[in-house]
XYZ file of C-alpha atoms in Angstrom:
629
model
C 5.209 3.455 -0.873
C 8.372 5.395 -0.295
C 6.821 8.473 -1.898
C 4.945 8.873 1.404
C 8.362 9.509 3.083
C 9.277 12.622 1.212
C 9.668 14.882 4.263
C 11.803 17.153 2.176
C 11.150 20.530 3.767
C 13.211 20.121 6.941
C 15.735 18.036 5.137
C 16.807 21.058 3.169
C 17.279 23.520 6.072
C 21.013 23.676 5.706
C 21.735 26.075 8.515
C 18.275 26.088 10.021
C 18.724 29.806 10.820
C 21.565 29.391 13.362
C 21.537 32.039 16.090
C 24.291 34.259 14.750
C 22.278 34.880 11.519
C 20.144 37.969 11.146
C 16.625 37.608 9.759
C 14.755 40.392 8.095
C 11.001 40.748 7.690
C 10.882 37.734 5.395
C 12.827 34.428 5.946
C 14.991 33.752 2.927
C 13.599 30.525 1.464
C 16.607 30.064 -0.844
C 19.066 30.260 2.017
C 17.301 27.853 4.320
C 16.852 25.353 1.460
C 20.283 25.744 -0.123
C 20.747 21.973 -0.319
C 17.682 21.764 -2.630
C 18.836 24.630 -4.744
C 22.369 23.232 -5.373
C 23.256 21.025 -8.325
C 26.194 19.284 -6.658
C 25.910 15.574 -5.936
C 25.122 14.096 -2.563
C 28.732 12.888 -2.064
C 30.169 16.293 -2.984
C 27.885 18.223 -0.554
C 28.487 15.625 2.124
C 32.266 15.987 1.846
C 32.028 19.794 2.111
C 29.804 19.633 5.257
C 31.903 16.982 6.954
C 34.881 19.239 6.323
C 33.012 22.111 7.986
C 32.489 19.948 11.098
C 36.189 19.077 11.293
C 37.163 22.766 10.892
C 34.734 24.024 13.532
C 36.355 26.563 15.788
C 33.788 26.274 18.578
C 31.019 24.043 19.967
C 28.317 26.341 18.481
C 30.014 26.166 15.077
C 30.180 22.453 15.320
C 26.499 22.146 16.168
C 25.650 24.438 13.292
C 27.715 22.302 10.870
C 26.160 19.071 12.260
C 22.626 20.386 11.759
C 23.481 21.355 8.193
C 24.752 17.828 7.532
C 21.642 16.370 9.169
C 19.362 18.310 6.861
C 21.280 16.913 3.861
C 20.677 13.358 5.151
C 17.004 14.086 5.516
C 16.828 15.641 2.087
C 18.093 12.338 0.633
C 16.147 10.145 3.129
C 19.411 8.702 4.506
C 18.118 7.718 7.883
C 20.984 5.211 8.150
C 23.394 8.180 8.247
C 21.094 10.593 10.124
C 20.515 8.439 13.268
C 24.275 8.170 14.181
C 24.582 11.976 13.683
C 21.533 12.579 15.990
C 23.331 10.528 18.653
C 26.302 12.942 18.306
C 24.025 16.010 18.657
C 22.403 14.385 21.669
C 25.589 14.845 23.658
C 24.899 18.620 23.661
C 21.600 18.069 25.656
C 19.650 20.024 23.042
C 16.383 18.181 23.987
C 16.450 19.874 27.408
C 16.703 23.429 25.999
C 13.977 25.917 25.049
C 15.538 27.174 21.904
C 15.333 26.927 18.080
C 18.044 24.290 18.158
C 15.886 22.149 20.486
C 12.978 22.470 17.981
C 15.296 21.327 15.168
C 16.589 18.339 17.149
C 13.057 17.103 17.951
C 11.936 17.581 14.311
C 14.942 15.609 13.110
C 14.246 12.748 15.505
C 10.536 12.810 14.682
C 11.399 12.514 11.004
C 13.746 9.632 11.630
C 11.087 7.640 13.521
C 8.412 8.564 10.983
C 10.571 7.329 8.130
C 11.063 4.049 10.074
C 7.258 3.670 10.313
C 7.197 4.264 14.087
C 4.529 6.876 13.856
C 3.579 6.855 17.543
C 7.143 7.601 18.642
C 7.475 10.267 15.951
C 4.348 11.979 17.244
C 6.004 12.272 20.651
C 8.936 14.204 19.242
C 6.767 16.508 17.194
C 4.513 17.259 20.102
C 7.582 18.143 22.192
C 8.763 20.506 19.472
C 5.292 22.198 19.517
C 5.530 22.558 23.337
C 8.945 24.286 22.976
C 7.468 26.704 20.398
C 4.649 27.453 22.824
C 7.126 28.233 25.630
C 9.030 30.620 23.292
C 5.716 32.300 22.504
C 5.009 32.721 26.245
C 8.518 34.166 26.783
C 8.017 36.511 23.796
C 11.051 34.916 21.974
C 9.398 34.072 18.685
C 11.405 35.376 15.737
C 10.943 34.966 11.995
C 13.301 31.989 12.277
C 11.122 30.358 14.950
C 7.932 30.994 12.990
C 9.530 29.429 9.925
C 10.561 26.368 11.985
C 6.958 26.141 13.179
C 5.766 25.950 9.552
C 8.335 23.178 8.840
C 7.149 21.325 11.972
C 3.566 21.576 10.892
C 4.526 19.935 7.543
C 6.037 16.905 9.177
C 3.575 16.613 12.107
C 0.640 16.736 9.687
C 1.886 14.029 7.445
C 2.752 11.799 10.423
C -0.689 12.453 11.825
C -2.178 11.194 8.520
C -0.347 7.911 8.896
C -1.929 7.663 12.396
C -5.208 7.706 10.563
C -5.993 11.416 11.363
C -6.563 12.239 7.724
C -9.167 15.019 8.168
C -6.969 17.060 10.579
C -3.901 16.604 8.415
C -5.721 17.870 5.301
C -7.054 20.913 7.132
C -3.649 21.759 8.612
C -1.764 21.415 5.327
C -4.367 23.481 3.440
C -4.083 26.268 5.988
C -0.330 26.077 5.925
C -0.268 26.435 2.123
C -2.219 29.638 2.378
C 0.084 31.044 5.091
C 3.234 30.083 3.144
C 1.994 31.864 -0.043
C 1.206 35.054 1.943
C 4.667 34.815 3.662
C 6.475 34.281 0.238
C 7.801 30.812 1.239
C 7.577 29.000 -2.151
C 9.308 25.837 -0.978
C 7.057 25.456 2.073
C 4.049 26.159 -0.154
C 5.174 23.572 -2.656
C 5.820 20.952 -0.004
C 2.434 21.451 1.605
C 0.857 20.757 -1.791
C 3.175 17.706 -2.267
C 2.097 16.357 1.157
C -1.550 16.898 0.180
C -0.827 14.750 -2.823
C 0.599 11.978 -0.646
C -2.392 11.956 1.713
C -4.943 11.960 -1.115
C -3.084 9.038 -2.659
C -3.324 7.189 0.647
C -7.104 7.926 0.603
C -7.223 6.635 -3.035
C -8.317 10.026 -4.367
C -5.993 9.579 -7.303
C -7.207 12.428 -9.537
C -7.078 14.850 -6.657
C -3.617 13.594 -5.729
C -2.447 14.154 -9.394
C -3.630 17.806 -9.215
C -1.701 18.412 -5.948
C 1.466 16.866 -7.385
C 1.251 19.036 -10.517
C 0.512 22.152 -8.426
C 3.516 21.421 -6.193
C 5.794 21.096 -9.208
C 4.669 24.518 -10.422
C 5.063 26.065 -6.920
C 8.732 25.077 -6.534
C 11.401 27.438 -7.867
C 12.978 26.263 -11.135
C 16.309 25.855 -9.387
C 14.815 23.274 -6.948
C 15.509 20.363 -9.406
C 15.384 17.801 -6.532
C 11.909 18.887 -5.439
C 10.639 18.957 -9.007
C 11.932 15.434 -9.660
C 10.117 14.088 -6.571
C 6.922 15.808 -7.621
C 7.307 14.332 -11.162
C 7.553 10.850 -9.611
C 4.303 11.365 -7.735
C 2.680 12.745 -10.880
C 3.925 9.696 -12.913
C 2.556 7.339 -10.251
C -0.927 8.925 -10.452
C -0.959 9.095 -14.257
C -0.183 5.398 -14.373
C -3.451 4.945 -12.516
C -5.786 7.469 -14.138
C -4.052 8.426 -17.424
C -1.769 7.197 -20.230
C 1.074 4.917 -19.114
C 3.394 6.217 -21.822
C 3.209 9.706 -20.272
C 3.914 8.180 -16.881
C 7.008 6.489 -18.282
C 8.255 9.771 -19.706
C 7.784 11.727 -16.474
C 9.453 8.949 -14.464
C 12.475 8.802 -16.808
C 12.872 12.594 -16.482
C 12.898 12.282 -12.724
C 15.399 9.423 -12.805
C 17.832 11.466 -14.841
C 17.845 14.197 -12.185
C 18.050 11.710 -9.280
C 21.017 9.951 -10.860
C 22.897 13.257 -11.254
C 22.191 14.168 -7.589
C 22.952 10.603 -6.290
C 19.645 10.313 -4.424
C 19.716 6.531 -3.753
C 16.516 6.429 -1.694
C 14.479 8.241 -4.380
C 16.068 6.124 -7.115
C 15.015 2.930 -5.281
C 11.412 4.129 -5.306
C 11.640 5.325 -8.970
C 12.973 1.849 -9.998
C 10.140 0.165 -8.090
C 7.642 2.371 -9.941
C 9.276 1.612 -13.287
C 9.004 -2.113 -12.498
C 5.333 -1.671 -11.634
C 4.688 0.210 -14.904
C 6.347 -2.586 -16.901
C 4.362 -5.214 -15.087
C 1.150 -3.489 -16.083
C 2.362 -3.712 -19.680
C 3.114 -7.422 -19.075
C 6.794 -6.839 -19.879
C 7.912 -9.269 -17.198
C 11.658 -9.386 -17.951
C 11.968 -5.564 -17.655
C 9.678 -5.497 -14.613
C 11.881 -8.131 -12.917
C 15.077 -6.265 -13.837
C 13.950 -2.965 -12.368
C 12.489 -4.354 -9.153
C 15.723 -6.278 -8.548
C 17.635 -2.972 -8.733
C 15.232 -1.315 -6.350
C 15.523 -4.181 -3.854
C 19.340 -4.009 -3.990
C 19.407 -0.294 -3.147
C 16.775 -0.561 -0.410
C 18.725 -3.372 1.244
C 21.813 -1.120 1.264
C 19.897 1.755 2.896
C 18.406 -0.526 5.571
C 14.967 1.016 6.126
C 12.719 -1.862 7.269
C 9.455 -0.595 5.810
C 10.950 0.251 2.430
C 12.768 -3.030 2.190
C 9.537 -4.939 3.074
C 7.627 -2.897 0.482
C 10.211 -3.741 -2.201
C 10.175 -7.431 -1.160
C 6.341 -7.538 -1.571
C 6.594 -6.231 -5.155
C 9.586 -8.462 -5.882
C 7.723 -11.514 -4.666
C 4.684 -10.702 -6.813
C 6.732 -10.095 -9.986
C 8.792 -13.281 -9.383
C 5.568 -15.194 -9.158
C 4.413 -13.647 -12.461
C 7.638 -14.901 -13.948
C 6.979 -18.483 -12.727
C 9.657 -18.225 -9.992
C 7.476 -19.378 -7.183
C 10.162 -20.659 -4.764
C 12.142 -17.397 -4.988
C 8.989 -15.356 -4.678
C 8.069 -17.311 -1.543
C 11.336 -16.487 0.080
C 10.966 -12.685 -0.481
C 7.313 -12.770 0.598
C 8.390 -14.515 3.823
C 11.047 -11.863 4.440
C 8.547 -9.099 3.897
C 6.134 -10.675 6.369
C 8.861 -10.988 9.006
C 9.980 -7.330 8.487
C 6.520 -5.673 8.774
C 5.542 -7.677 11.839
C 7.184 -5.219 14.295
C 6.121 -1.981 12.553
C 3.105 0.295 12.940
C 2.463 0.000 9.216
C -0.911 -1.783 9.073
C -1.154 -1.236 5.251
C 2.265 -2.784 4.828
C 1.275 -5.765 6.970
C -1.867 -6.217 4.917
C 0.110 -6.286 1.663
C 2.944 -8.466 2.883
C 0.715 -11.097 4.578
C -1.641 -11.225 1.585
C 1.039 -11.875 -1.040
C 2.689 -14.506 1.214
C -0.657 -16.212 1.649
C -1.242 -16.278 -2.101
C 2.193 -17.718 -2.788
C 1.880 -20.311 -0.028
C -1.486 -21.382 -1.528
C 0.148 -21.720 -4.967
C 2.869 -23.926 -3.426
C 0.215 -26.184 -1.852
C 0.814 -25.099 1.781
C -2.841 -24.339 2.421
C -2.602 -24.317 6.239
C -0.004 -21.548 6.333
C -1.746 -19.770 3.501
C -4.899 -19.608 5.597
C -2.984 -18.370 8.616
C -1.354 -15.496 6.709
C -4.507 -14.627 4.831
C -6.126 -14.319 8.307
C -3.305 -12.056 9.438
C -3.767 -9.936 6.373
C -7.467 -9.709 7.072
C -6.807 -8.705 10.704
C -4.400 -5.987 9.658
C -7.017 -4.616 7.225
C -9.692 -4.685 9.937
C -7.348 -3.088 12.425
C -6.575 -0.271 9.978
C -10.334 0.165 9.303
C -10.970 0.302 13.091
C -8.349 2.971 13.523
C -9.864 4.978 10.713
C -13.280 4.743 12.364
C -11.885 5.462 15.839
C -9.999 8.571 14.623
C -13.025 9.891 12.790
C -15.238 9.144 15.819
C -12.828 11.038 18.129
C -12.818 13.984 15.778
C -16.543 14.178 15.467
C -16.987 13.691 19.208
C -14.502 16.461 19.958
C -16.286 18.829 17.563
C -19.631 17.955 19.060
C -18.401 18.546 22.629
C -16.777 21.838 21.637
C -19.984 23.032 19.930
C -22.010 21.958 22.937
C -19.682 23.849 25.337
C -19.795 26.924 23.221
C -23.607 26.795 23.156
C -23.775 26.453 26.922
C -21.410 29.374 27.448
C -23.392 31.462 25.050
C -26.598 30.546 26.852
C -25.147 31.519 30.273
C -23.798 34.847 28.999
C -27.134 35.731 27.454
C -28.970 34.732 30.620
C -26.827 37.054 32.745
C -27.176 39.945 30.350
C -30.795 39.654 29.348
C -33.036 37.847 31.739
C -36.092 38.991 29.946
C -35.039 36.918 26.939
C -34.910 33.670 28.927
C -37.766 32.044 27.090
C -36.244 32.839 23.687
C -32.887 31.571 24.876
C -34.407 28.244 25.954
C -36.193 27.888 22.629
C -32.966 28.494 20.721
C -31.197 25.955 22.894
C -33.815 23.301 22.208
C -33.414 23.843 18.448
C -29.659 23.587 18.700
C -29.852 20.466 20.870
C -32.218 18.987 18.302
C -29.667 19.625 15.596
C -26.952 18.123 17.803
C -29.012 14.997 18.286
C -29.712 14.913 14.597
C -25.957 15.172 13.941
C -25.243 12.420 16.445
C -27.803 10.169 14.752
C -26.249 10.899 11.416
C -22.855 10.038 12.834
C -24.149 6.683 14.144
C -25.656 5.996 10.700
C -22.251 6.699 9.112
C -20.556 4.325 11.534
C -23.055 1.623 10.794
C -22.584 2.164 7.043
C -18.793 1.899 7.393
C -19.133 -1.291 9.368
C -21.414 -2.711 6.669
C -18.817 -1.796 4.021
C -16.049 -3.603 6.072
C -18.293 -6.675 6.437
C -18.945 -6.695 2.681
C -15.214 -6.504 2.050
C -14.694 -9.412 4.422
C -17.321 -11.531 2.583
C -15.867 -10.629 -0.791
C -12.326 -11.545 0.372
C -13.621 -14.831 1.701
C -15.357 -15.518 -1.621
C -12.318 -14.634 -3.690
C -10.269 -17.092 -1.606
C -12.338 -19.937 -3.127
C -12.856 -18.767 -6.720
C -10.580 -18.835 -9.682
C -10.552 -15.216 -10.931
C -10.151 -16.117 -14.617
C -12.876 -18.763 -15.135
C -15.136 -18.043 -12.176
C -14.982 -21.708 -11.215
C -13.975 -22.956 -7.750
C -10.246 -22.985 -7.331
C -8.079 -25.901 -6.340
C -8.490 -25.503 -2.574
C -12.254 -25.199 -2.849
C -12.810 -28.142 -5.189
C -10.574 -30.394 -3.163
C -12.530 -29.541 -0.012
C -15.783 -30.399 -1.826
C -14.266 -33.559 -3.268
C -13.035 -34.812 0.122
C -16.453 -34.241 1.600
C -18.251 -36.061 -1.282
C -15.727 -38.918 -1.197
C -16.326 -39.429 2.569
C -20.151 -39.401 1.965
C -19.775 -41.963 -0.852
C -17.739 -44.267 1.359
C -20.091 -43.971 4.255
C -23.212 -44.762 2.261
C -21.483 -46.955 -0.338
C -22.429 -44.706 -3.168
C -20.609 -44.455 -6.501
C -18.433 -41.446 -7.204
C -16.791 -40.626 -10.515
C -13.890 -38.175 -11.138
C -12.864 -36.587 -14.476
C -9.319 -35.141 -14.579
C -9.105 -32.844 -17.691
C -6.030 -31.241 -19.211
C -6.069 -28.958 -22.302
C -3.996 -30.410 -25.111
C -0.936 -28.420 -26.313
C -1.864 -25.441 -24.129
C 1.685 -24.083 -24.010
C 1.720 -24.054 -27.846
C -1.503 -21.982 -27.827
C 0.102 -19.437 -25.415
C 3.354 -19.300 -27.426
C 1.585 -18.970 -30.823
C -1.406 -16.831 -30.039
C -0.402 -15.110 -26.743
C -1.524 -15.479 -23.146
C -4.715 -13.440 -23.726
C -5.936 -16.032 -26.251
C -4.883 -18.785 -23.868
C -7.078 -17.192 -21.188
C -9.993 -16.969 -23.630
C -9.608 -20.657 -24.411
C -9.815 -21.581 -20.732
C -12.889 -19.478 -20.214
C -14.462 -21.050 -23.317
C -13.855 -24.602 -22.060
C -15.113 -23.716 -18.544
C -18.393 -22.617 -20.158
C -18.600 -25.856 -22.213
C -18.042 -28.024 -19.155
C -20.478 -26.042 -16.940
C -23.285 -26.361 -19.525
C -22.994 -30.145 -19.634
C -23.064 -30.853 -15.887
C -25.923 -31.656 -13.591
C -26.737 -29.442 -10.590
C -25.206 -32.009 -8.288
C -21.975 -32.231 -10.210
C -18.956 -30.178 -9.163
C -16.184 -28.598 -11.263
C -13.055 -26.605 -10.475
C -9.867 -25.302 -12.048
C -6.972 -26.965 -10.201
C -4.009 -25.662 -12.201
C -2.965 -23.599 -15.250
C -4.904 -25.694 -17.810
C -6.271 -28.502 -15.599
C -9.870 -28.967 -14.488
C -11.405 -31.497 -12.099
C -15.025 -32.693 -12.370
C -16.706 -34.627 -9.582
C -19.840 -36.699 -10.334
C -21.542 -37.929 -7.158
C -23.893 -40.891 -7.576
C -22.543 -41.627 -11.045
C -21.263 -44.945 -12.294
C -18.169 -45.486 -14.433
C -20.427 -45.873 -17.473
C -22.175 -42.608 -16.649
C -18.821 -40.864 -16.352
C -17.704 -42.210 -19.726
C -20.862 -40.936 -21.376
C -20.373 -37.481 -19.851
C -16.687 -37.411 -20.897
C -17.490 -38.275 -24.498
C -20.300 -35.718 -24.547
C -17.834 -33.068 -23.282
C -15.475 -33.871 -26.122
C -18.361 -33.752 -28.637
C -19.816 -30.518 -27.224
C -16.408 -28.870 -27.359
C -15.877 -29.893 -30.992
C -19.303 -28.529 -31.997
C -19.162 -25.238 -30.040
C -15.565 -24.525 -30.929
C -16.504 -24.605 -34.634
C -19.119 -21.947 -33.936
C -16.978 -19.794 -31.571
C -14.998 -17.961 -34.277
C -11.778 -18.314 -32.176
C -8.628 -18.061 -34.338
C -7.188 -21.292 -32.996
C -6.641 -24.212 -35.344
C -7.891 -26.604 -32.751
C -8.842 -26.796 -29.126
C -8.981 -30.246 -27.534
C -8.440 -31.851 -24.181
C -7.659 -35.260 -22.665
C -9.623 -36.843 -19.857
C -8.636 -39.373 -17.180
C -11.584 -41.092 -15.518
C -11.788 -43.067 -12.286
C -14.700 -44.556 -10.358
C -14.685 -44.901 -6.608
C -14.834 -48.238 -4.865
C -14.260 -49.457 -1.355
C -10.542 -49.980 -1.893
C -9.627 -46.278 -2.193
C -8.552 -44.912 1.119
C -8.764 -41.207 0.374
C -9.996 -38.635 -2.096
C -6.362 -37.682 -2.883
C -5.616 -41.264 -3.853
C -8.677 -41.144 -6.157
C -7.247 -37.920 -7.734
C -3.878 -39.525 -8.265
C -5.381 -42.487 -10.048
C -7.427 -40.144 -12.298
C -4.259 -38.161 -13.015
C -2.475 -41.357 -14.032
C -5.324 -42.204 -16.463
C -5.054 -38.644 -17.797
C -1.417 -39.179 -18.664
C -2.363 -42.343 -20.522
C -4.859 -40.348 -22.509
C -2.094 -37.766 -23.306
C 0.356 -40.492 -24.353
C -2.351 -42.239 -26.333
C -2.733 -39.402 -28.736
C -4.806 -36.803 -26.782
C -8.398 -35.656 -27.333
C -9.685 -38.877 -25.713
C -10.903 -40.513 -22.536
C -8.874 -43.075 -20.594
C -10.546 -45.009 -17.774
C -8.409 -45.986 -14.806
C -8.419 -49.718 -14.113
C -10.439 -51.110 -11.131
C -8.795 -50.896 -7.737
C -10.352 -54.135 -6.516
């Protein structure tokens, strides 16, 4: 989600501590973050800064003014405006220098690539900035300004590292940075470190922990930093929607939207509107959900960030589908899949491919649906592999470091105290035993993680064949079974009977009693049907209120008997169910296989025709398809 792109710290470094400024013992947080502490709108501040660039009396003044404008663009996540400005700054060869300006330039570029989901490229810029800082240290040129830039750099590099699956390192670095920022009296850096910890915990699905970090960050920011506070409130609202009361989430989100509208933060508003749409969808207020996601999509298309557009398209496609706009939903799901294909965002690929597969399945394009579900599964497995690889590398590094330290300690002790050699060897054996034990535990963790991944794979495979509401096989599954049984019946000249069932006046039930009661009615009928079937019979839900029953080795007369029994069982059990419906009936179209049917789908069509005759004949009855001889 776009909340994960809130690299606000550097964005707000208006003058970034330009060389002519004097720094005292403490860097002035308020000065460096003056964009965040102003209440002017984006366009007003932009006009002022562009005027400063035009009025610059020297190259150094122009660079200073351009950096100030660049931080504004980052503050508002306007990468579309930032990238051309970085090209202008590139003409000054800042990347070749060893100076604070060079650190700023690399951080700005790292941010731009991070926000565009090119995490590997972003890491290269951040690492270059760290190397410049190291050279300044070696040359004894580190000032309070440079140290402050190092803190800002750590904020961005840590969050980017998390999206490269190095979660553990990122959490450690941000926690340590928060302690340093508090001791240095940098409230905005402190607040942003807590905010980034909230983002990472959200990615790790530690929602309650993320909520605490968002709340702590909101308290850490100065009261004048309305922009920061609004962003923290959005994160807080997002978490409360998951673990708390949705009404409180709506209230927090609306407060944030008021501030963002005043400040003209289009990027944050696009995310806020997406969240609002998501909240409404959870309340099943589909018209409002559709309205707000449409507004979010429109803004994100204007801003042009590929990942954010794809993310909005995924949500838009899902909500369009919920509102029975399958064709339009398919179009947006397709666009999302195309956009994420060239990014490093494995989570985004997983979401986009999965929703496209679901909608393709609903449209009847099962081959493409299978292909995209496979892509989604591969993206999920790739993300899991990266998680495991990163954790493996970290543990291996710690193990090697510990081993090296132990060896060095052993050699030092050997040189100093030869008489303690035996004791030294015994200690080493104990430590090595612990190291081996740790390695065995690590292997066990890896095996456990692989088992979890395999279980997820099996569950996903199972869910692809099961209707989530009734627990019956879905359309794809029952049709695959039916085609197999039809081929068997043809080969061995066995009888095969099909019952096509449609609930009578189901739309009226939904309109009168609500969709929840409609769902209960479908589950009730699924139970009635299941209890009347033989072990060899097969049943599946093939549409909204349609069911298909396949009776292998069953004659036409046997099918009629079963159909009538289903109607009788339903009438009897419905009377005992206590459901508030006036009636619950269904119509049945029955067909028996013979040698003149060329395919299972033809058999289904004939049964469907018989079903319509039952509907037209007054409902709550069985109609038998005529012989195909």
